[in-house]
Amino acid sequence: MRIGELAALAGTSARAVRYYEQQGLLAARRSANGYREYDESDLRVVREIRSLMAAGFSLEDARPFVECLRDGHATGDACPESVAVYRRRLAVLDAEIHALVRRRAEVAEQLARACPGCAVDPEGNNDHVDERELRRAGAARRQAGTGRLLGGVVPTVPDDRPRP
């Protein structure tokens, strides 16, 4: 198949396919007339790259997955190098989540100092009674529980800052 067909089937652009080729993630064969030619294995590689990038991985992160596919495995994550990338990416995401939770707690403290008696909704919803005034402390609040973030995909991260 030609580059346009590959791009359409993979849900990307011909420009992206050429870029993957420049980065060494994809190798096109050339027909007699000089056109790039691809096969089903190339389609699997491009789909794998697109899937990983949609999940926040970089092209460099995708390299072990592509190599795993090229080695004849049914999936790009069947190799230990790919699993190591998953683990590194999870560690980065966990650190980012932890940093965001801490930053949110700091902003909530700043709000509490600026507006004594104002309550902060633990789920981050706009907690205004009349769209202008924050709800006062003592009003009913829902408590965040384990697994309430991202529809149960991410467990609640505890705030590890020392209590005053």
PDB file of C-alpha atoms in Angstrom:
ATOM      1  CA  MET A   1       0.000   0.000   0.000  1.00  0.00           C
ATOM      2  CA  ARG A   2       1.114   3.581  -0.555  1.00  0.00           C
ATOM      3  CA  ILE A   3       1.713   6.204   2.097  1.00  0.00           C
ATOM      4  CA  GLY A   4      -1.712   7.852   1.731  1.00  0.00           C
ATOM      5  CA  GLU A   5      -3.540   4.569   2.199  1.00  0.00           C
ATOM      6  CA  LEU A   6      -1.385   3.635   5.183  1.00  0.00           C
ATOM      7  CA  ALA A   7      -1.989   7.023   6.774  1.00  0.00           C
ATOM      8  CA  ALA A   8      -5.756   6.802   6.229  1.00  0.00           C
ATOM      9  CA  LEU A   9      -5.995   3.260   7.630  1.00  0.00           C
ATOM     10  CA  ALA A  10      -3.883   4.233  10.662  1.00  0.00           C
ATOM     11  CA  GLY A  11      -5.814   7.452  11.309  1.00  0.00           C
ATOM     12  CA  THR A  12      -2.884   9.794  10.778  1.00  0.00           C
ATOM     13  CA  SER A  13      -1.316  11.916   8.060  1.00  0.00           C
ATOM     14  CA  ALA A  14       1.226  11.077   5.392  1.00  0.00           C
ATOM     15  CA  ARG A  15       3.438  13.734   6.959  1.00  0.00           C
ATOM     16  CA  ALA A  16       3.387  11.866  10.299  1.00  0.00           C
ATOM     17  CA  VAL A  17       4.254   8.599   8.531  1.00  0.00           C
ATOM     18  CA  ARG A  18       7.231  10.295   6.844  1.00  0.00           C
ATOM     19  CA  TYR A  19       8.290  11.671  10.243  1.00  0.00           C
ATOM     20  CA  TYR A  20       8.155   8.189  11.808  1.00  0.00           C
ATOM     21  CA  GLU A  21      10.331   7.048   8.933  1.00  0.00           C
ATOM     22  CA  GLN A  22      12.829   9.891   9.560  1.00  0.00           C
ATOM     23  CA  GLN A  23      12.985   8.901  13.237  1.00  0.00           C
ATOM     24  CA  GLY A  24      13.824   5.306  12.312  1.00  0.00           C
ATOM     25  CA  LEU A  25      10.555   3.860  13.613  1.00  0.00           C
ATOM     26  CA  LEU A  26       9.308   2.851  10.183  1.00  0.00           C
ATOM     27  CA  ALA A  27      11.144   1.667   7.088  1.00  0.00           C
ATOM     28  CA  ALA A  28       9.488   2.132   3.710  1.00  0.00           C
ATOM     29  CA  ARG A  29      10.367   0.108   0.696  1.00  0.00           C
ATOM     30  CA  ARG A  30      10.451   1.862  -2.662  1.00  0.00           C
ATOM     31  CA  SER A  31       8.663   0.648  -5.772  1.00  0.00           C
ATOM     32  CA  ALA A  32      10.235   0.895  -9.232  1.00  0.00           C
ATOM     33  CA  ASN A  33       8.666   4.333  -9.722  1.00  0.00           C
ATOM     34  CA  GLY A  34      10.050   5.587  -6.366  1.00  0.00           C
ATOM     35  CA  TYR A  35       6.819   5.522  -4.392  1.00  0.00           C
ATOM     36  CA  ARG A  36       6.941   4.384  -0.786  1.00  0.00           C
ATOM     37  CA  GLU A  37       5.400   0.948  -0.291  1.00  0.00           C
ATOM     38  CA  TYR A  38       4.087  -0.412   3.005  1.00  0.00           C
ATOM     39  CA  ASP A  39       2.477  -3.657   4.168  1.00  0.00           C
ATOM     40  CA  GLU A  40       0.255  -4.820   7.035  1.00  0.00           C
ATOM     41  CA  SER A  41       3.168  -4.998   9.486  1.00  0.00           C
ATOM     42  CA  ASP A  42       3.846  -1.302   8.856  1.00  0.00           C
ATOM     43  CA  LEU A  43       0.189  -0.556   9.540  1.00  0.00           C
ATOM     44  CA  ARG A  44       0.491  -2.368  12.902  1.00  0.00           C
ATOM     45  CA  VAL A  45       3.596  -0.296  13.720  1.00  0.00           C
ATOM     46  CA  VAL A  46       1.925   3.027  12.896  1.00  0.00           C
ATOM     47  CA  ARG A  47      -1.184   2.078  14.872  1.00  0.00           C
ATOM     48  CA  GLU A  48       1.017   1.115  17.832  1.00  0.00           C
ATOM     49  CA  ILE A  49       2.838   4.446  17.669  1.00  0.00           C
ATOM     50  CA  ARG A  50      -0.445   6.385  17.431  1.00  0.00           C
ATOM     51  CA  SER A  51      -1.931   4.472  20.353  1.00  0.00           C
ATOM     52  CA  LEU A  52       1.097   5.132  22.543  1.00  0.00           C
ATOM     53  CA  MET A  53       1.210   8.800  21.620  1.00  0.00           C
ATOM     54  CA  ALA A  54      -2.500   9.156  22.410  1.00  0.00           C
ATOM     55  CA  ALA A  55      -1.682   7.799  25.883  1.00  0.00           C
ATOM     56  CA  GLY A  56       1.020  10.437  26.379  1.00  0.00           C
ATOM     57  CA  PHE A  57       4.112   8.490  25.362  1.00  0.00           C
ATOM     58  CA  SER A  58       6.863  10.111  23.300  1.00  0.00           C
ATOM     59  CA  LEU A  59       8.211   8.738  20.050  1.00  0.00           C
ATOM     60  CA  GLU A  60      11.334   7.664  21.899  1.00  0.00           C
ATOM     61  CA  ASP A  61       9.135   5.776  24.392  1.00  0.00           C
ATOM     62  CA  ALA A  62       7.499   4.019  21.427  1.00  0.00           C
ATOM     63  CA  ARG A  63      10.787   2.658  20.085  1.00  0.00           C
ATOM     64  CA  PRO A  64      10.874  -0.556  22.237  1.00  0.00           C
ATOM     65  CA  PHE A  65       7.261  -1.314  21.313  1.00  0.00           C
ATOM     66  CA  VAL A  66       8.049  -0.946  17.602  1.00  0.00           C
ATOM     67  CA  GLU A  67      11.148  -3.135  17.940  1.00  0.00           C
ATOM     68  CA  CYS A  68       9.050  -5.749  19.734  1.00  0.00           C
ATOM     69  CA  LEU A  69       6.591  -5.803  16.824  1.00  0.00           C
ATOM     70  CA  ARG A  70       9.449  -6.014  14.326  1.00  0.00           C
ATOM     71  CA  ASP A  71      10.830  -9.002  16.230  1.00  0.00           C
ATOM     72  CA  GLY A  72       7.626 -10.855  15.353  1.00  0.00           C
ATOM     73  CA  HIS A  73       5.636 -10.508  18.571  1.00  0.00           C
ATOM     74  CA  ALA A  74       1.861 -10.220  18.313  1.00  0.00           C
ATOM     75  CA  THR A  75       1.833  -7.025  20.413  1.00  0.00           C
ATOM     76  CA  GLY A  76       4.332  -4.279  21.053  1.00  0.00           C
ATOM     77  CA  ASP A  77       4.193  -4.740  24.800  1.00  0.00           C
ATOM     78  CA  ALA A  78       5.213  -8.412  24.785  1.00  0.00           C
ATOM     79  CA  CYS A  79       8.890  -7.581  25.416  1.00  0.00           C
ATOM     80  CA  PRO A  80      10.600  -6.692  28.714  1.00  0.00           C
ATOM     81  CA  GLU A  81      11.860  -3.383  27.296  1.00  0.00           C
ATOM     82  CA  SER A  82       8.275  -2.288  26.607  1.00  0.00           C
ATOM     83  CA  VAL A  83       7.178  -3.242  30.109  1.00  0.00           C
ATOM     84  CA  ALA A  84      10.069  -1.149  31.469  1.00  0.00           C
ATOM     85  CA  VAL A  85       8.758   1.850  29.491  1.00  0.00           C
ATOM     86  CA  TYR A  86       5.285   1.314  30.994  1.00  0.00           C
ATOM     87  CA  ARG A  87       6.800   1.272  34.482  1.00  0.00           C
ATOM     88  CA  ARG A  88       8.852   4.425  33.890  1.00  0.00           C
ATOM     89  CA  ARG A  89       5.830   6.229  32.464  1.00  0.00           C
ATOM     90  CA  LEU A  90       3.663   5.193  35.431  1.00  0.00           C
ATOM     91  CA  ALA A  91       6.317   6.491  37.839  1.00  0.00           C
ATOM     92  CA  VAL A  92       6.341   9.832  36.015  1.00  0.00           C
ATOM     93  CA  LEU A  93       2.537  10.026  36.059  1.00  0.00           C
ATOM     94  CA  ASP A  94       2.403   9.141  39.765  1.00  0.00           C
ATOM     95  CA  ALA A  95       4.910  11.909  40.525  1.00  0.00           C
ATOM     96  CA  GLU A  96       2.891  14.391  38.460  1.00  0.00           C
ATOM     97  CA  ILE A  97      -0.347  13.393  40.216  1.00  0.00           C
ATOM     98  CA  HIS A  98       1.328  13.725  43.615  1.00  0.00           C
ATOM     99  CA  ALA A  99       2.686  17.173  42.691  1.00  0.00           C
ATOM    100  CA  LEU A 100      -0.759  18.284  41.484  1.00  0.00           C
ATOM    101  CA  VAL A 101      -2.427  17.069  44.684  1.00  0.00           C
ATOM    102  CA  ARG A 102       0.100  19.011  46.757  1.00  0.00           C
ATOM    103  CA  ARG A 103      -0.304  22.115  44.589  1.00  0.00           C
ATOM    104  CA  ARG A 104      -4.096  21.877  44.908  1.00  0.00           C
ATOM    105  CA  ALA A 105      -3.813  21.642  48.692  1.00  0.00           C
ATOM    106  CA  GLU A 106      -1.625  24.765  48.704  1.00  0.00           C
ATOM    107  CA  VAL A 107      -4.177  26.692  46.637  1.00  0.00           C
ATOM    108  CA  ALA A 108      -6.968  25.480  48.930  1.00  0.00           C
ATOM    109  CA  GLU A 109      -4.984  26.783  51.922  1.00  0.00           C
ATOM    110  CA  GLN A 110      -4.525  30.137  50.183  1.00  0.00           C
ATOM    111  CA  LEU A 111      -8.273  30.263  49.562  1.00  0.00           C
ATOM    112  CA  ALA A 112      -8.966  29.436  53.195  1.00  0.00           C
ATOM    113  CA  ARG A 113      -6.683  32.305  54.300  1.00  0.00           C
ATOM    114  CA  ALA A 114      -8.253  34.714  51.805  1.00  0.00           C
ATOM    115  CA  CYS A 115     -11.823  33.689  52.564  1.00  0.00           C
ATOM    116  CA  PRO A 116     -12.164  32.383  56.136  1.00  0.00           C
ATOM    117  CA  GLY A 117     -15.140  30.054  56.400  1.00  0.00           C
ATOM    118  CA  CYS A 118     -15.274  29.227  52.699  1.00  0.00           C
ATOM    119  CA  ALA A 119     -15.436  25.535  51.894  1.00  0.00           C
ATOM    120  CA  VAL A 120     -13.582  23.833  49.065  1.00  0.00           C
ATOM    121  CA  ASP A 121     -15.294  20.952  47.287  1.00  0.00           C
ATOM    122  CA  PRO A 122     -12.886  17.978  47.396  1.00  0.00           C
ATOM    123  CA  GLU A 123     -13.785  17.035  43.825  1.00  0.00           C
ATOM    124  CA  GLY A 124     -12.913  20.478  42.509  1.00  0.00           C
ATOM    125  CA  ASN A 125     -16.423  21.421  41.410  1.00  0.00           C
ATOM    126  CA  ASN A 126     -17.506  25.027  41.313  1.00  0.00           C
ATOM    127  CA  ASP A 127     -18.973  25.233  44.792  1.00  0.00           C
ATOM    128  CA  HIS A 128     -20.812  28.525  44.483  1.00  0.00           C
ATOM    129  CA  VAL A 129     -24.315  28.786  45.869  1.00  0.00           C
ATOM    130  CA  ASP A 130     -25.404  31.694  43.699  1.00  0.00           C
ATOM    131  CA  GLU A 131     -22.650  31.533  41.074  1.00  0.00           C
ATOM    132  CA  ARG A 132     -20.849  34.363  42.924  1.00  0.00           C
ATOM    133  CA  GLU A 133     -20.436  33.432  46.565  1.00  0.00           C
ATOM    134  CA  LEU A 134     -18.572  30.411  47.897  1.00  0.00           C
ATOM    135  CA  ARG A 135     -20.537  28.020  50.086  1.00  0.00           C
ATOM    136  CA  ARG A 136     -19.733  28.551  53.748  1.00  0.00           C
ATOM    137  CA  ALA A 137     -18.157  25.887  55.939  1.00  0.00           C
ATOM    138  CA  GLY A 138     -20.653  23.621  57.610  1.00  0.00           C
ATOM    139  CA  ALA A 139     -22.745  23.094  54.492  1.00  0.00           C
ATOM    140  CA  ALA A 140     -23.028  19.499  53.369  1.00  0.00           C
ATOM    141  CA  ARG A 141     -20.042  18.233  51.375  1.00  0.00           C
ATOM    142  CA  ARG A 142     -19.382  14.991  49.604  1.00  0.00           C
ATOM    143  CA  GLN A 143     -16.211  13.237  50.682  1.00  0.00           C
ATOM    144  CA  ALA A 144     -13.719  12.071  48.086  1.00  0.00           C
ATOM    145  CA  GLY A 145     -13.090   8.388  48.384  1.00  0.00           C
ATOM    146  CA  THR A 146     -10.663   5.921  46.874  1.00  0.00           C
ATOM    147  CA  GLY A 147     -11.111   5.586  43.154  1.00  0.00           C
ATOM    148  CA  ARG A 148     -13.282   8.665  42.647  1.00  0.00           C
ATOM    149  CA  LEU A 149     -10.708  10.410  40.471  1.00  0.00           C
ATOM    150  CA  LEU A 150     -10.979   9.777  36.731  1.00  0.00           C
ATOM    151  CA  GLY A 151     -13.984   7.531  37.082  1.00  0.00           C
ATOM    152  CA  GLY A 152     -12.277   5.056  39.380  1.00  0.00           C
ATOM    153  CA  VAL A 153      -9.142   4.611  37.262  1.00  0.00           C
ATOM    154  CA  VAL A 154      -6.835   6.521  39.623  1.00  0.00           C
ATOM    155  CA  PRO A 155      -6.978   6.014  43.386  1.00  0.00           C
ATOM    156  CA  THR A 156      -7.001   9.032  45.662  1.00  0.00           C
ATOM    157  CA  VAL A 157      -3.475  10.197  46.488  1.00  0.00           C
ATOM    158  CA  PRO A 158      -3.066  11.076  50.163  1.00  0.00           C
ATOM    159  CA  ASP A 159      -1.751  14.493  51.145  1.00  0.00           C
ATOM    160  CA  ASP A 160       1.563  13.745  52.863  1.00  0.00           C
ATOM    161  CA  ARG A 161       2.291  17.259  54.056  1.00  0.00           C
ATOM    162  CA  PRO A 162       2.770  17.617  57.815  1.00  0.00           C
ATOM    163  CA  ARG A 163      -0.257  18.913  59.687  1.00  0.00           C
ATOM    164  CA  PRO A 164       0.291  22.236  61.543  1.00  0.00           C
TER     165      PRO A 164
END
